[in-house]
PDB file of C-alpha atoms in Angstrom:
ATOM      1  CA  MET A  19       0.147  -0.025  -0.153  1.00 43.00           C
ATOM      2  CA  SER A  20       1.137   3.258  -0.777  1.00 43.00           C
ATOM      3  CA  SER A  21       2.535   5.457   2.181  1.00 42.00           C
ATOM      4  CA  ARG A  22       0.627   8.467   1.015  1.00 45.00           C
ATOM      5  CA  LEU A  23      -2.892   8.310   1.302  1.00 45.00           C
ATOM      6  CA  PRO A  24      -5.122  10.663  -0.608  1.00 47.00           C
ATOM      7  CA  SER A  25      -7.914  13.024   0.806  1.00 46.00           C
ATOM      8  CA  PRO A  26      -9.937  12.563   2.965  1.00 46.00           C
ATOM      9  CA  LEU A  27      -7.283  10.840   4.868  1.00 48.00           C
ATOM     10  CA  ALA A  28      -4.376  13.562   4.035  1.00 48.00           C
ATOM     11  CA  PRO A  29      -4.252  15.510   7.163  1.00 45.00           C
ATOM     12  CA  ILE A  30      -3.063  12.218   9.073  1.00 43.00           C
ATOM     13  CA  ALA A  31      -0.833  11.157   6.251  1.00 47.00           C
ATOM     14  CA  ALA A  32       0.545  14.520   5.998  1.00 47.00           C
ATOM     15  CA  LEU A  33       2.246  14.211   9.341  1.00 45.00           C
ATOM     16  CA  PRO A  34       5.984  13.890   9.425  1.00 47.00           C
ATOM     17  CA  ALA A  35       7.332  10.394   8.719  1.00 45.00           C
ATOM     18  CA  PRO A  36       9.461   9.961  11.714  1.00 45.00           C
ATOM     19  CA  LEU A  37       6.203  11.125  13.997  1.00 46.00           C
ATOM     20  CA  LEU A  38       3.881   8.843  12.335  1.00 55.00           C
ATOM     21  CA  SER A  39       4.892   5.212  10.910  1.00 67.00           C
ATOM     22  CA  ALA A  40       2.606   2.992   8.605  1.00 67.00           C
ATOM     23  CA  ARG A  41       1.929   1.303  11.856  1.00 70.00           C
ATOM     24  CA  ALA A  42       0.881   4.501  13.961  1.00 77.00           C
ATOM     25  CA  ARG A  43      -1.206   5.509  11.163  1.00 76.00           C
ATOM     26  CA  GLY A  44      -2.987   2.299  10.927  1.00 74.00           C
ATOM     27  CA  LEU A  45      -3.669   2.515  14.564  1.00 80.00           C
ATOM     28  CA  ALA A  46      -4.835   6.085  14.423  1.00 83.00           C
ATOM     29  CA  LEU A  47      -7.280   5.204  11.667  1.00 83.00           C
ATOM     30  CA  LEU A  48      -8.445   2.229  13.431  1.00 85.00           C
ATOM     31  CA  LEU A  49      -9.065   4.054  16.851  1.00 88.00           C
ATOM     32  CA  LEU A  50     -11.123   6.520  14.720  1.00 89.00           C
ATOM     33  CA  ALA A  51     -13.131   3.882  13.034  1.00 89.00           C
ATOM     34  CA  ILE A  52     -13.982   2.137  16.145  1.00 90.00           C
ATOM     35  CA  VAL A  53     -15.501   5.273  17.955  1.00 92.00           C
ATOM     36  CA  VAL A  54     -17.464   5.986  14.663  1.00 93.00           C
ATOM     37  CA  TRP A  55     -18.818   2.525  14.244  1.00 89.00           C
ATOM     38  CA  GLY A  56     -19.386   2.255  18.047  1.00 90.00           C
ATOM     39  CA  CYS A  57     -21.781   5.132  17.655  1.00 93.00           C
ATOM     40  CA  ASN A  58     -23.344   3.919  14.545  1.00 92.00           C
ATOM     41  CA  TRP A  59     -25.138   1.096  15.961  1.00 89.00           C
ATOM     42  CA  PRO A  60     -27.732   3.229  17.837  1.00 92.00           C
ATOM     43  CA  VAL A  61     -27.977   5.193  15.023  1.00 94.00           C
ATOM     44  CA  MET A  62     -28.736   2.384  12.711  1.00 93.00           C
ATOM     45  CA  LYS A  63     -31.201   1.259  15.129  1.00 92.00           C
ATOM     46  CA  ALA A  64     -32.993   4.560  15.044  1.00 93.00           C
ATOM     47  CA  GLY A  65     -32.749   4.507  11.108  1.00 95.00           C
ATOM     48  CA  LEU A  66     -34.909   1.255  11.001  1.00 94.00           C
ATOM     49  CA  ASP A  67     -37.857   3.315  12.367  1.00 94.00           C
ATOM     50  CA  HIS A  68     -37.928   5.234   9.070  1.00 97.00           C
ATOM     51  CA  VAL A  69     -36.760   2.487   6.276  1.00 97.00           C
ATOM     52  CA  THR A  70     -36.959  -1.601   6.165  1.00 97.00           C
ATOM     53  CA  PRO A  71     -33.223  -3.206   6.767  1.00 96.00           C
ATOM     54  CA  ILE A  72     -32.347  -3.939   3.422  1.00 97.00           C
ATOM     55  CA  TRP A  73     -33.367  -0.697   1.733  1.00 97.00           C
ATOM     56  CA  PHE A  74     -31.183   1.135   4.560  1.00 97.00           C
ATOM     57  CA  SER A  75     -28.375  -1.072   3.797  1.00 96.00           C
ATOM     58  CA  ALA A  76     -28.610  -0.331   0.229  1.00 97.00           C
ATOM     59  CA  LEU A  77     -28.813   3.527   1.203  1.00 96.00           C
ATOM     60  CA  ARG A  78     -25.674   3.143   3.394  1.00 95.00           C
ATOM     61  CA  PHE A  79     -23.617   1.906   0.718  1.00 96.00           C
ATOM     62  CA  ALA A  80     -25.045   4.279  -2.269  1.00 97.00           C
ATOM     63  CA  THR A  81     -24.117   6.964  -0.458  1.00 96.00           C
ATOM     64  CA  GLY A  82     -20.998   6.135   0.626  1.00 95.00           C
ATOM     65  CA  GLY A  83     -19.898   4.853  -2.286  1.00 95.00           C
ATOM     66  CA  LEU A  84     -20.943   8.169  -4.194  1.00 96.00           C
ATOM     67  CA  CYS A  85     -19.319  10.343  -1.682  1.00 93.00           C
ATOM     68  CA  LEU A  86     -15.978   8.379  -2.268  1.00 94.00           C
ATOM     69  CA  PHE A  87     -16.292   8.509  -6.046  1.00 96.00           C
ATOM     70  CA  ALA A  88     -16.983  12.503  -5.769  1.00 94.00           C
ATOM     71  CA  ILE A  89     -14.022  12.837  -3.889  1.00 91.00           C
ATOM     72  CA  GLN A  90     -11.850  10.731  -6.036  1.00 93.00           C
ATOM     73  CA  LEU A  91     -12.927  12.588  -8.938  1.00 95.00           C
ATOM     74  CA  ALA A  92     -12.394  15.819  -7.866  1.00 94.00           C
ATOM     75  CA  THR A  93      -8.810  15.064  -6.369  1.00 91.00           C
ATOM     76  CA  GLY A  94      -8.050  12.985  -9.533  1.00 94.00           C
ATOM     77  CA  THR A  95      -7.329  10.123  -7.626  1.00 91.00           C
ATOM     78  CA  LEU A  96      -9.814   7.662  -9.220  1.00 95.00           C
ATOM     79  CA  LYS A  97      -8.320   4.803 -10.517  1.00 95.00           C
ATOM     80  CA  LEU A  98      -9.645   1.664 -12.405  1.00 95.00           C
ATOM     81  CA  PRO A  99      -9.332  -1.517 -10.472  1.00 96.00           C
ATOM     82  CA  THR A 100      -6.818  -4.111 -12.110  1.00 96.00           C
ATOM     83  CA  ARG A 101      -7.134  -7.668 -12.417  1.00 95.00           C
ATOM     84  CA  ARG A 102      -5.368  -8.178  -9.282  1.00 96.00           C
ATOM     85  CA  ASP A 103      -7.762  -6.195  -7.615  1.00 96.00           C
ATOM     86  CA  LEU A 104     -10.724  -8.148  -8.451  1.00 96.00           C
ATOM     87  CA  PRO A 105     -10.451 -10.793  -5.570  1.00 95.00           C
ATOM     88  CA  LEU A 106     -10.391  -7.984  -2.899  1.00 93.00           C
ATOM     89  CA  LEU A 107     -13.277  -6.242  -4.506  1.00 95.00           C
ATOM     90  CA  ALA A 108     -15.486  -9.536  -4.388  1.00 95.00           C
ATOM     91  CA  SER A 109     -14.645 -10.480  -0.882  1.00 95.00           C
ATOM     92  CA  VAL A 110     -14.979  -6.716   0.805  1.00 93.00           C
ATOM     93  CA  GLY A 111     -17.934  -6.035  -1.227  1.00 95.00           C
ATOM     94  CA  LEU A 112     -20.036  -9.040  -1.073  1.00 96.00           C
ATOM     95  CA  LEU A 113     -18.856 -10.358   2.274  1.00 93.00           C
ATOM     96  CA  GLN A 114     -17.890  -7.596   4.613  1.00 90.00           C
ATOM     97  CA  MET A 115     -20.159  -4.765   3.121  1.00 92.00           C
ATOM     98  CA  MET A 116     -23.024  -6.254   1.791  1.00 95.00           C
ATOM     99  CA  ALA A 117     -23.512  -9.547   3.851  1.00 94.00           C
ATOM    100  CA  PHE A 118     -22.254  -8.455   6.975  1.00 92.00           C
ATOM    101  CA  THR A 119     -24.282  -5.284   6.980  1.00 91.00           C
ATOM    102  CA  ALA A 120     -27.686  -6.700   5.606  1.00 93.00           C
ATOM    103  CA  LEU A 121     -27.434  -9.566   8.159  1.00 93.00           C
ATOM    104  CA  GLY A 122     -27.084  -6.972  11.044  1.00 90.00           C
ATOM    105  CA  ALA A 123     -29.832  -4.545   9.834  1.00 92.00           C
ATOM    106  CA  ILE A 124     -32.270  -7.424   9.602  1.00 92.00           C
ATOM    107  CA  ALA A 125     -31.237  -8.940  13.096  1.00 90.00           C
ATOM    108  CA  MET A 126     -31.562  -5.518  14.692  1.00 89.00           C
ATOM    109  CA  THR A 127     -35.242  -5.360  13.956  1.00 88.00           C
ATOM    110  CA  GLN A 128     -35.689  -7.919  16.579  1.00 85.00           C
ATOM    111  CA  VAL A 129     -32.850  -7.203  18.976  1.00 82.00           C
ATOM    112  CA  THR A 130     -31.128  -4.609  21.093  1.00 82.00           C
ATOM    113  CA  ALA A 131     -28.487  -2.094  19.506  1.00 84.00           C
ATOM    114  CA  GLY A 132     -25.955  -2.976  22.142  1.00 80.00           C
ATOM    115  CA  ARG A 133     -26.671  -6.957  21.971  1.00 77.00           C
ATOM    116  CA  SER A 134     -26.287  -6.425  18.134  1.00 82.00           C
ATOM    117  CA  ALA A 135     -23.110  -4.805  18.288  1.00 80.00           C
ATOM    118  CA  VAL A 136     -21.670  -7.281  20.458  1.00 76.00           C
ATOM    119  CA  LEU A 137     -22.547 -10.584  18.494  1.00 77.00           C
ATOM    120  CA  ALA A 138     -21.547  -9.032  15.398  1.00 78.00           C
ATOM    121  CA  TYR A 139     -17.943  -8.372  16.689  1.00 74.00           C
ATOM    122  CA  THR A 140     -17.280 -11.960  17.707  1.00 74.00           C
ATOM    123  CA  THR A 141     -14.751 -11.763  14.895  1.00 75.00           C
ATOM    124  CA  PRO A 142     -11.667 -13.289  17.155  1.00 68.00           C
ATOM    125  CA  LEU A 143     -13.778 -16.538  17.760  1.00 68.00           C
ATOM    126  CA  TRP A 144     -13.030 -16.993  13.824  1.00 75.00           C
ATOM    127  CA  VAL A 145      -9.950 -14.912  13.201  1.00 76.00           C
ATOM    128  CA  ALA A 146      -7.466 -15.670  15.757  1.00 74.00           C
ATOM    129  CA  PRO A 147      -7.726 -19.386  15.195  1.00 76.00           C
ATOM    130  CA  ILE A 148      -7.357 -19.433  11.521  1.00 79.00           C
ATOM    131  CA  ALA A 149      -4.596 -16.965  11.547  1.00 79.00           C
ATOM    132  CA  VAL A 150      -2.524 -18.916  13.965  1.00 79.00           C
ATOM    133  CA  LEU A 151      -3.278 -22.466  12.296  1.00 79.00           C
ATOM    134  CA  ALA A 152      -3.555 -21.470   8.431  1.00 79.00           C
ATOM    135  CA  PHE A 153      -1.004 -18.559   8.411  1.00 79.00           C
ATOM    136  CA  GLY A 154       1.368 -19.319  10.948  1.00 80.00           C
ATOM    137  CA  GLU A 155       0.711 -16.087  13.264  1.00 77.00           C
ATOM    138  CA  ARG A 156       2.332 -16.679  16.488  1.00 79.00           C
ATOM    139  CA  LEU A 157       0.939 -14.935  19.817  1.00 76.00           C
ATOM    140  CA  SER A 158       3.318 -14.066  22.661  1.00 78.00           C
ATOM    141  CA  ARG A 159       1.724 -15.098  26.005  1.00 82.00           C
ATOM    142  CA  LEU A 160       0.684 -11.469  26.570  1.00 81.00           C
ATOM    143  CA  GLN A 161      -1.122 -11.489  23.475  1.00 77.00           C
ATOM    144  CA  GLY A 162      -2.748 -14.726  24.170  1.00 82.00           C
ATOM    145  CA  ALA A 163      -3.581 -13.609  27.868  1.00 85.00           C
ATOM    146  CA  GLY A 164      -5.148 -10.196  26.197  1.00 81.00           C
ATOM    147  CA  LEU A 165      -7.187 -12.185  23.378  1.00 79.00           C
ATOM    148  CA  MET A 166      -8.679 -14.637  26.251  1.00 86.00           C
ATOM    149  CA  LEU A 167      -9.444 -11.734  28.325  1.00 86.00           C
ATOM    150  CA  GLY A 168     -11.390 -10.263  25.734  1.00 80.00           C
ATOM    151  CA  LEU A 169     -13.324 -13.366  24.395  1.00 81.00           C
ATOM    152  CA  ALA A 170     -14.210 -13.869  28.259  1.00 85.00           C
ATOM    153  CA  GLY A 171     -15.701 -10.561  28.067  1.00 80.00           C
ATOM    154  CA  LEU A 172     -17.718 -11.571  25.120  1.00 75.00           C
ATOM    155  CA  GLY A 173     -18.765 -14.688  26.892  1.00 78.00           C
ATOM    156  CA  LEU A 174     -20.239 -12.526  29.755  1.00 79.00           C
ATOM    157  CA  LEU A 175     -22.089 -10.369  27.455  1.00 70.00           C
ATOM    158  CA  PHE A 176     -23.307 -13.582  25.160  1.00 68.00           C
ATOM    159  CA  ASN A 177     -24.358 -16.270  27.364  1.00 69.00           C
ATOM    160  CA  PRO A 178     -25.845 -19.027  25.494  1.00 69.00           C
ATOM    161  CA  LEU A 179     -27.038 -20.802  28.670  1.00 66.00           C
ATOM    162  CA  ALA A 180     -29.309 -17.904  29.090  1.00 65.00           C
ATOM    163  CA  MET A 181     -30.924 -17.705  25.622  1.00 65.00           C
ATOM    164  CA  ASP A 182     -34.483 -19.066  25.080  1.00 68.00           C
ATOM    165  CA  TRP A 183     -33.716 -21.771  22.494  1.00 70.00           C
ATOM    166  CA  HIS A 184     -37.338 -22.092  21.760  1.00 74.00           C
ATOM    167  CA  ASP A 185     -37.899 -18.746  20.636  1.00 74.00           C
ATOM    168  CA  GLY A 186     -37.119 -19.368  16.857  1.00 75.00           C
ATOM    169  CA  ALA A 187     -36.914 -15.816  15.868  1.00 77.00           C
ATOM    170  CA  ALA A 188     -34.379 -15.115  18.694  1.00 73.00           C
ATOM    171  CA  VAL A 189     -31.930 -17.823  17.746  1.00 79.00           C
ATOM    172  CA  GLN A 190     -32.216 -17.101  14.143  1.00 86.00           C
ATOM    173  CA  THR A 191     -31.225 -13.196  14.609  1.00 85.00           C
ATOM    174  CA  ASN A 192     -28.260 -14.300  16.940  1.00 80.00           C
ATOM    175  CA  LEU A 193     -27.171 -16.628  14.120  1.00 85.00           C
ATOM    176  CA  MET A 194     -27.296 -14.179  11.505  1.00 90.00           C
ATOM    177  CA  LEU A 195     -25.365 -11.766  13.730  1.00 87.00           C
ATOM    178  CA  MET A 196     -22.475 -14.693  14.230  1.00 84.00           C
ATOM    179  CA  ALA A 197     -22.653 -15.428  10.713  1.00 89.00           C
ATOM    180  CA  GLY A 198     -21.879 -11.783   9.534  1.00 89.00           C
ATOM    181  CA  SER A 199     -19.151 -11.852  11.978  1.00 86.00           C
ATOM    182  CA  PHE A 200     -17.616 -14.934  10.546  1.00 88.00           C
ATOM    183  CA  LEU A 201     -17.847 -13.207   7.076  1.00 90.00           C
ATOM    184  CA  TRP A 202     -16.109 -10.562   8.067  1.00 85.00           C
ATOM    185  CA  GLY A 203     -13.446 -12.375   9.937  1.00 85.00           C
ATOM    186  CA  MET A 204     -12.601 -14.039   6.535  1.00 89.00           C
ATOM    187  CA  THR A 205     -12.371 -10.828   5.193  1.00 90.00           C
ATOM    188  CA  ILE A 206      -9.847  -9.460   7.719  1.00 83.00           C
ATOM    189  CA  LEU A 207      -7.598 -12.464   6.945  1.00 87.00           C
ATOM    190  CA  HIS A 208      -8.163 -11.778   2.888  1.00 89.00           C
ATOM    191  CA  LEU A 209      -6.797  -8.239   3.518  1.00 84.00           C
ATOM    192  CA  ARG A 210      -4.092  -9.217   5.548  1.00 81.00           C
ATOM    193  CA  TYR A 211      -2.377 -11.820   3.575  1.00 85.00           C
ATOM    194  CA  TYR A 212      -3.432 -10.765   0.179  1.00 88.00           C
ATOM    195  CA  ARG A 213      -1.791  -7.976  -1.968  1.00 88.00           C
ATOM    196  CA  ALA A 214      -3.733  -5.906  -4.390  1.00 90.00           C
ATOM    197  CA  ASP A 215      -2.162  -3.558  -6.745  1.00 94.00           C
ATOM    198  CA  SER A 216      -4.537  -0.678  -5.574  1.00 92.00           C
ATOM    199  CA  SER A 217      -4.641   0.815  -2.111  1.00 87.00           C
ATOM    200  CA  ALA A 218      -7.614   0.186   0.356  1.00 83.00           C
ATOM    201  CA  TYR A 219      -8.814   3.968  -0.721  1.00 86.00           C
ATOM    202  CA  GLN A 220      -8.659   3.489  -4.184  1.00 92.00           C
ATOM    203  CA  LEU A 221     -10.613   0.183  -3.844  1.00 93.00           C
ATOM    204  CA  ALA A 222     -13.217   1.488  -1.653  1.00 92.00           C
ATOM    205  CA  PRO A 223     -15.690   3.022  -3.872  1.00 95.00           C
ATOM    206  CA  TRP A 224     -15.564   0.164  -6.252  1.00 97.00           C
ATOM    207  CA  GLN A 225     -15.978  -2.294  -3.423  1.00 95.00           C
ATOM    208  CA  MET A 226     -19.237  -0.067  -2.321  1.00 95.00           C
ATOM    209  CA  LEU A 227     -20.419  -0.378  -5.921  1.00 97.00           C
ATOM    210  CA  VAL A 228     -20.026  -4.188  -5.825  1.00 97.00           C
ATOM    211  CA  ALA A 229     -22.318  -4.203  -2.678  1.00 97.00           C
ATOM    212  CA  THR A 230     -24.758  -1.604  -3.758  1.00 97.00           C
ATOM    213  CA  VAL A 231     -25.843  -3.395  -6.921  1.00 97.00           C
ATOM    214  CA  PRO A 232     -26.940  -6.792  -5.685  1.00 97.00           C
ATOM    215  CA  LEU A 233     -28.407  -4.938  -2.197  1.00 97.00           C
ATOM    216  CA  LEU A 234     -30.871  -2.778  -4.432  1.00 97.00           C
ATOM    217  CA  ALA A 235     -32.051  -5.766  -6.238  1.00 97.00           C
ATOM    218  CA  LEU A 236     -32.476  -7.878  -2.978  1.00 96.00           C
ATOM    219  CA  ALA A 237     -34.130  -4.944  -1.501  1.00 97.00           C
ATOM    220  CA  TYR A 238     -36.639  -4.576  -4.198  1.00 97.00           C
ATOM    221  CA  GLY A 239     -37.186  -8.384  -4.464  1.00 97.00           C
ATOM    222  CA  VAL A 240     -37.634  -8.919  -0.901  1.00 96.00           C
ATOM    223  CA  GLU A 241     -38.995  -5.841   0.442  1.00 96.00           C
ATOM    224  CA  GLY A 242     -40.750  -4.111  -2.756  1.00 97.00           C
ATOM    225  CA  PRO A 243     -40.255  -0.595  -4.076  1.00 97.00           C
ATOM    226  CA  PHE A 244     -38.532   2.038  -1.751  1.00 96.00           C
ATOM    227  CA  THR A 245     -39.747   1.709   1.784  1.00 96.00           C
ATOM    228  CA  GLY A 246     -38.254   4.936   3.351  1.00 95.00           C
ATOM    229  CA  ASP A 247     -40.652   7.556   4.900  1.00 95.00           C
ATOM    230  CA  GLY A 248     -38.812  10.489   3.269  1.00 92.00           C
ATOM    231  CA  SER A 249     -38.316  12.353   6.487  1.00 95.00           C
ATOM    232  CA  ARG A 250     -36.090  14.809   7.670  1.00 95.00           C
ATOM    233  CA  ALA A 251     -34.546  12.254  10.051  1.00 95.00           C
ATOM    234  CA  LEU A 252     -34.169   9.652   7.789  1.00 96.00           C
ATOM    235  CA  TRP A 253     -31.748  11.746   5.476  1.00 94.00           C
ATOM    236  CA  GLU A 254     -29.562  12.916   8.503  1.00 95.00           C
ATOM    237  CA  ILE A 255     -29.279   9.210   9.502  1.00 96.00           C
ATOM    238  CA  VAL A 256     -28.281   8.220   6.038  1.00 95.00           C
ATOM    239  CA  LEU A 257     -25.787  11.056   5.809  1.00 93.00           C
ATOM    240  CA  PHE A 258     -24.056   9.911   9.131  1.00 95.00           C
ATOM    241  CA  VAL A 259     -23.932   6.038   8.089  1.00 95.00           C
ATOM    242  CA  GLY A 260     -23.182   6.429   4.476  1.00 94.00           C
ATOM    243  CA  PRO A 261     -20.220   9.324   4.200  1.00 92.00           C
ATOM    244  CA  LEU A 262     -18.773   8.882   7.636  1.00 92.00           C
ATOM    245  CA  ALA A 263     -19.565   5.251   8.993  1.00 92.00           C
ATOM    246  CA  THR A 264     -19.200   3.929   5.692  1.00 89.00           C
ATOM    247  CA  ALA A 265     -17.058   5.570   3.277  1.00 88.00           C
ATOM    248  CA  PHE A 266     -14.616   6.808   5.952  1.00 88.00           C
ATOM    249  CA  CYS A 267     -14.689   3.820   8.174  1.00 87.00           C
ATOM    250  CA  PHE A 268     -14.409   1.227   5.701  1.00 78.00           C
ATOM    251  CA  CYS A 269     -11.313   2.958   4.222  1.00 81.00           C
ATOM    252  CA  ALA A 270      -9.900   3.535   7.512  1.00 83.00           C
ATOM    253  CA  VAL A 271     -10.422  -0.324   8.666  1.00 80.00           C
ATOM    254  CA  ASN A 272      -9.214  -1.812   5.411  1.00 73.00           C
ATOM    255  CA  ALA A 273      -6.173   0.325   5.391  1.00 77.00           C
ATOM    256  CA  ALA A 274      -5.358  -0.698   8.942  1.00 81.00           C
ATOM    257  CA  SER A 275      -5.734  -4.346   7.934  1.00 74.00           C
ATOM    258  CA  MET A 276      -2.938  -3.788   5.628  1.00 72.00           C
ATOM    259  CA  SER A 277      -0.407  -2.893   8.263  1.00 72.00           C
ATOM    260  CA  LEU A 278      -1.607  -4.621  11.511  1.00 75.00           C
ATOM    261  CA  SER A 279      -1.998  -8.179  12.215  1.00 74.00           C
ATOM    262  CA  ALA A 280      -5.281 -10.389  11.484  1.00 68.00           C
ATOM    263  CA  THR A 281      -5.143 -11.045  15.514  1.00 67.00           C
ATOM    264  CA  SER A 282      -4.521  -7.404  16.323  1.00 72.00           C
ATOM    265  CA  MET A 283      -7.308  -6.223  14.262  1.00 74.00           C
ATOM    266  CA  ALA A 284      -9.727  -8.601  15.567  1.00 66.00           C
ATOM    267  CA  THR A 285      -9.003  -7.955  19.022  1.00 71.00           C
ATOM    268  CA  ALA A 286      -8.857  -4.148  18.882  1.00 75.00           C
ATOM    269  CA  MET A 287     -12.476  -4.351  16.913  1.00 74.00           C
ATOM    270  CA  LEU A 288     -13.793  -5.290  20.223  1.00 73.00           C
ATOM    271  CA  GLY A 289     -13.840  -1.704  21.115  1.00 81.00           C
ATOM    272  CA  VAL A 290     -16.755  -1.268  18.833  1.00 84.00           C
ATOM    273  CA  PRO A 291     -19.427  -3.421  20.948  1.00 81.00           C
ATOM    274  CA  LEU A 292     -18.235  -1.608  23.852  1.00 81.00           C
ATOM    275  CA  ILE A 293     -18.788   1.563  22.399  1.00 89.00           C
ATOM    276  CA  GLY A 294     -22.204   0.680  21.166  1.00 87.00           C
ATOM    277  CA  LEU A 295     -23.024  -0.874  24.234  1.00 83.00           C
ATOM    278  CA  ALA A 296     -22.620   2.673  25.767  1.00 86.00           C
ATOM    279  CA  ALA A 297     -24.067   4.612  23.166  1.00 89.00           C
ATOM    280  CA  ALA A 298     -27.297   2.498  22.990  1.00 89.00           C
ATOM    281  CA  THR A 299     -27.584   2.775  26.786  1.00 88.00           C
ATOM    282  CA  LEU A 300     -27.038   6.744  26.400  1.00 88.00           C
ATOM    283  CA  PHE A 301     -28.960   7.722  23.557  1.00 86.00           C
ATOM    284  CA  LEU A 302     -31.605   4.738  23.305  1.00 86.00           C
ATOM    285  CA  GLY A 303     -31.941   4.217  27.057  1.00 86.00           C
ATOM    286  CA  GLU A 304     -31.130   0.409  26.706  1.00 83.00           C
ATOM    287  CA  ALA A 305     -30.941  -1.250  30.158  1.00 78.00           C
ATOM    288  CA  LEU A 306     -27.162  -1.506  31.633  1.00 72.00           C
ATOM    289  CA  SER A 307     -27.087  -4.649  33.586  1.00 75.00           C
ATOM    290  CA  LEU A 308     -24.022  -6.221  35.658  1.00 77.00           C
ATOM    291  CA  PRO A 309     -23.164  -8.578  32.752  1.00 74.00           C
ATOM    292  CA  LEU A 310     -22.670  -5.802  30.494  1.00 70.00           C
ATOM    293  CA  VAL A 311     -20.633  -3.857  32.410  1.00 78.00           C
ATOM    294  CA  ALA A 312     -18.282  -6.747  33.625  1.00 81.00           C
ATOM    295  CA  GLY A 313     -18.119  -7.642  30.107  1.00 77.00           C
ATOM    296  CA  GLY A 314     -17.154  -4.173  28.864  1.00 75.00           C
ATOM    297  CA  LEU A 315     -14.088  -4.170  31.233  1.00 80.00           C
ATOM    298  CA  CYS A 316     -13.087  -7.412  30.025  1.00 83.00           C
ATOM    299  CA  ILE A 317     -12.824  -6.168  26.844  1.00 76.00           C
ATOM    300  CA  VAL A 318     -11.199  -3.071  27.423  1.00 73.00           C
ATOM    301  CA  GLY A 319      -8.725  -4.687  29.531  1.00 79.00           C
ATOM    302  CA  GLY A 320      -8.158  -7.249  26.842  1.00 77.00           C
ATOM    303  CA  ILE A 321      -7.321  -4.781  24.134  1.00 70.00           C
ATOM    304  CA  LEU A 322      -5.101  -3.179  26.543  1.00 72.00           C
ATOM    305  CA  VAL A 323      -3.071  -6.378  27.231  1.00 77.00           C
ATOM    306  CA  VAL A 324      -2.808  -7.227  23.515  1.00 70.00           C
ATOM    307  CA  SER A 325      -1.563  -3.772  22.582  1.00 64.00           C
ATOM    308  CA  LEU A 326       0.971  -4.200  25.587  1.00 67.00           C
ATOM    309  CA  GLY A 327       2.094  -7.592  23.915  1.00 64.00           C
ATOM    310  CA  ALA A 328       2.221  -6.361  20.456  1.00 57.00           C
ATOM    311  CA  ARG A 329       4.694  -3.453  21.461  1.00 59.00           C
ATOM    312  CA  SER A 330       6.825  -5.663  23.457  1.00 61.00           C
ATOM    313  CA  ARG A 331       7.014  -8.096  20.447  1.00 59.00           C
ATOM    314  CA  ALA A 332       7.924  -5.045  17.865  1.00 58.00           C
ATOM    315  CA  ARG A 333      10.825  -4.187  20.564  1.00 60.00           C
TER     316      ARG A 333
END
């Protein structure tokens, strides 16, 4: 990936190289994306009051993609994908963007925003074992302990023993969220171990186009003609989830995936459900129980320990 990122990430990339290495830049972008994506869960929950889930997902990537196409055309950075870029266009566009987002939006019509955020971000359950067994990534003892602590936090937040397995709708929505998490986990690994010709920023609008076209067809086929109520609130929400939570965040996370290990990426993303829980409690009034607090503290502790372990290995 080029060391120079075009606008809108140029202010970060313009900092002096000794002060901001490629890894530090990736961490900065990842931190911003985690905060925005965490806050995005209650925003999406509110958006589903104004439009059905698949149409909402299509709107998200249509507006996000248009935003990036406009920026790249205006700055002269728009680039056609090469043949080597096609696998990443397919995996990110169809798995990370289309499938993960649509599954999450459909599930959120049945479960709370906080719980949705938690179950959707169980990526370490899939990424860490595959990264170690299939790709030879090695975990230090400190990194392994941090990962286990983060997963323990998820275990506290999602307790299968407390679920009513006779409630078919509840089981189905939870499985949809876990399936979306698995698909994103596979994309994290693909981004880490496959080298395309173009940067994450250059590929992002084309990936969003790949996600938007089938989402529009699926929305029309399943939900009928456009279901949005046309309210001001709807379009304010779309402007947040499209240009900011989609265009910026997917660029930032995919750029970070190219400079950070798959295990570090997956563990750091545990911060999203923590922020999502806090935002859902603050803005939607969702209940904050003892397991939620305990699980959140474990997740924060796990992220901190993994970060310390990664720094120790680098030294």
